[in-house]
Coordinates of C-alpha atoms and ligand atoms in Angstrom, one line a residue:
M1010 CA 48.3 12.0 6.8
A1011 CA 51.7 13.0 8.4
L1012 CA 52.7 12.5 12.1
L1013 CA 54.1 16.1 13.2
T1014 CA 56.9 16.4 15.8
V1015 CA 55.8 18.2 19.0
L1016 CA 58.3 20.9 20.3
C1017 CA 59.6 20.4 23.9
Y1018 CA 59.5 23.1 26.4
P1019 CA 61.8 25.3 26.8
D1020 CA 62.2 25.3 23.0
P1021 CA 62.5 28.9 22.0
R1022 CA 60.0 28.1 19.2
L1023 CA 57.3 27.7 21.7
Y1024 CA 57.4 31.4 22.5
K1025 CA 56.5 32.7 18.9
V1026 CA 53.1 34.4 18.5
A1027 CA 51.1 32.8 15.8
K1028 CA 49.6 34.8 12.8
P1029 CA 46.2 35.0 11.9
V1030 CA 45.0 32.7 8.9
A1031 CA 44.0 34.7 5.7
V1032 CA 42.0 31.8 3.9
V1033 CA 41.1 28.4 5.3
D1034 CA 42.2 26.5 1.7
A1035 CA 43.6 23.3 1.0
R1036 CA 47.0 23.9 2.7
I1037 CA 45.2 25.0 6.1
K1038 CA 43.1 21.7 5.9
K1039 CA 46.1 19.4 5.4
I1040 CA 47.6 21.3 8.4
V1041 CA 44.5 20.8 10.5
A1042 CA 44.3 17.1 9.3
D1043 CA 47.8 16.5 10.4
M1044 CA 47.6 18.2 13.5
A1045 CA 44.3 15.8 14.3
H1046 CA 46.3 12.9 13.4
T1047 CA 49.3 14.1 15.8
M1048 CA 47.0 15.1 18.8
Y1049 CA 45.0 11.3 18.5
D1050 CA 48.6 9.5 18.4
A1051 CA 50.0 11.2 21.4
P1052 CA 47.1 11.1 22.6
G1053 CA 46.3 14.3 23.7
V1054 CA 42.9 16.5 24.2
G1055 CA 44.0 19.2 22.1
L1056 CA 46.9 20.8 20.0
A1057 CA 47.9 24.2 18.8
A1058 CA 50.0 24.7 15.6
T1059 CA 52.9 26.5 17.6
Q1060 CA 53.6 23.2 19.2
V1061 CA 54.1 21.7 15.8
D1062 CA 56.2 24.6 14.7
I1063 CA 53.6 26.0 12.6
H1064 CA 53.1 29.8 13.6
E1065 CA 49.4 30.4 12.5
R1066 CA 46.3 30.7 14.5
I1067 CA 45.1 27.0 14.5
L1068 CA 43.9 24.7 17.0
V1069 CA 42.3 21.1 17.1
I1070 CA 40.6 19.7 20.3
D1071 CA 38.8 16.5 21.1
I1072 CA 37.9 15.9 24.6
S1073 CA 35.5 12.7 23.7
E1074 CA 36.4 9.6 25.2
N1075 CA 36.4 7.9 21.7
Q1076 CA 38.3 10.4 19.8
D1077 CA 35.5 11.1 17.6
E1078 CA 34.4 14.6 18.4
L1079 CA 37.2 16.7 16.4
M1080 CA 36.8 20.3 17.0
V1081 CA 38.6 22.8 15.0
F1082 CA 39.2 26.5 15.6
I1083 CA 40.9 28.9 13.2
N1084 CA 41.7 32.4 14.2
P1085 CA 40.2 31.9 17.7
E1086 CA 39.2 34.7 19.9
L1087 CA 38.1 35.1 23.3
V1088 CA 34.9 37.3 23.5
W1089 CA 34.2 36.9 27.1
V1090 CA 35.4 35.3 30.1
S1091 CA 33.6 34.7 33.4
P1092 CA 34.6 36.5 36.3
E1093 CA 34.5 33.1 38.3
K1094 CA 38.0 31.2 38.4
K1095 CA 38.7 27.4 38.7
A1096 CA 41.7 25.7 39.3
W1097 CA 42.7 23.0 37.1
R1098 CA 45.2 20.1 36.9
E1099 CA 47.1 20.8 33.4
G1100 CA 49.3 19.0 31.3
C1101 CA 51.0 19.8 28.1
L1102 CA 52.2 17.5 25.3
S1103 CA 55.0 20.0 25.1
V1104 CA 55.8 19.4 28.6
P1105 CA 55.9 15.6 29.2
D1106 CA 55.1 14.0 32.4
H1107 CA 54.4 17.5 34.3
Y1108 CA 50.8 18.1 35.6
D1109 CA 50.2 21.1 38.0
E1110 CA 47.3 23.3 39.0
V1111 CA 46.6 26.4 37.0
E1112 CA 43.6 29.0 37.9
R1113 CA 41.7 30.1 34.8
P1114 CA 38.3 31.9 34.3
D1115 CA 35.5 29.1 34.8
T1116 CA 33.5 29.8 31.5
V1117 CA 34.5 31.3 28.3
R1118 CA 33.1 32.5 24.9
V1119 CA 35.2 31.9 21.8
K1120 CA 34.6 32.8 18.3
A1121 CA 36.5 31.2 15.5
L1122 CA 36.3 29.9 11.9
D1123 CA 35.6 26.2 11.4
I1124 CA 37.2 24.0 8.8
N1125 CA 34.9 25.4 6.1
G1126 CA 36.1 28.8 7.1
E1127 CA 32.7 29.5 8.5
K1128 CA 32.1 31.7 11.7
F1129 CA 30.9 30.2 14.9
E1130 CA 31.1 30.8 18.3
I1131 CA 30.8 28.8 21.2
E1132 CA 30.6 28.8 25.1
A1133 CA 32.6 26.5 27.2
D1134 CA 33.1 25.4 30.7
G1135 CA 34.9 22.5 32.3
L1136 CA 37.6 20.6 30.4
L1137 CA 36.7 22.2 27.1
S1138 CA 37.1 25.7 28.8
V1139 CA 40.4 24.9 30.0
C1140 CA 41.7 23.4 27.2
L1141 CA 40.5 26.3 24.7
Q1142 CA 42.5 28.7 27.0
H1143 CA 45.6 26.4 27.3
E1144 CA 45.7 26.0 23.4
M1145 CA 44.9 29.7 22.8
D1146 CA 47.9 30.7 25.1
H1147 CA 50.1 28.3 22.9
L1148 CA 49.1 30.7 20.0
Q1149 CA 50.5 33.6 22.1
G1150 CA 53.6 32.1 22.9
K1151 CA 52.8 30.9 26.3
V1152 CA 53.1 27.4 28.0
F1153 CA 51.0 26.5 31.1
V1154 CA 54.5 26.4 33.3
E1155 CA 54.6 30.0 33.0
Y1156 CA 51.6 30.5 35.6
L1157 CA 53.9 28.5 38.2
S1158 CA 56.3 29.7 40.5
L1159 CA 59.9 30.6 39.2
L1160 CA 61.0 27.7 41.4
K1161 CA 59.0 25.2 39.6
R1162 CA 59.6 26.3 36.3
N1163 CA 63.4 26.3 36.6
R1164 CA 63.0 22.5 37.9
I1165 CA 61.0 21.6 34.9
S1166 CA 63.2 23.4 32.4
L1167 CA 66.4 21.3 34.0
K1168 CA 64.6 18.2 34.0
M1169 CA 63.2 18.8 30.4
K1170 CA 66.9 19.6 29.2
K1171 CA 68.3 16.4 30.9
R1172 CA 65.5 14.5 29.3
I1173 CA 66.4 15.8 25.8
K1174 CA 70.0 15.2 26.6
E1175 CA 69.4 11.6 27.3
L1176 CA 67.5 11.0 24.2
V1177 CA 70.1 12.4 22.1
G1178 CA 72.4 10.1 23.6
Q1179 CA 70.3 7.0 22.8
R1180 CA 70.8 7.7 19.2
Ligands
LIG2264 O1 46.4 16.4 26.4 C1 46.2 17.5 27.1 N1 45.7 17.5 28.2 C2 45.4 18.7 28.9 C3 44.9 18.4 30.3 C4 44.6 19.5 31.0 C5 44.7 20.7 30.7 C6 45.0 20.9 29.5 C7 45.6 20.1 28.7 S1 45.9 20.2 26.9 C8 47.0 18.9 26.6 C9 47.4 19.1 25.3 C10 48.4 20.1 24.9 O2 49.5 20.0 25.4 N2 47.9 20.9 24.3 O3 48.4 22.2 24.0
LIG2265 NI1 50.0 22.3 25.7

């Protein structure tokens, strides 16, 4: 298993729109395994392929305490969202050290393919709902900071660019 590099906002590759997976074959299974390994290593509760510069509709999520309940979503689609909304403090592996409130539909129904290429559908609320919507946004080239004010976004961009510069300077 390989650890993949997570792109950092405002990297333009985070804005690419992912393409559907045609067949869940060995290549896709290897990507899923590497993404899960990368998510657990970070650690994060979810990871979208876009974040590791793979522009295919693949997500991994694990919201369990012991990192032992991996969920895989291939070609995920929102089939229903509740009219009720809820604000949640979100973070993102592509925007390290920034957390902010985002309002989203409280409950969602998502259909997808599992690791065996079989169709399934789930209804999610709470953290799983937030996480699914956050990850599906990544596949559309959207990072959660896009929901924040321009002022906040610019501040985050500047901080991230500074941080990247410092990292490069250390080498
Ligand atoms: O690890 C993560 N935690 C998190 C917390 C609140 C809302 C969303 C998330 S997803 C994030 C991992 C990540 O960046 N996925 O794209
Ligand atoms: Ni994210």
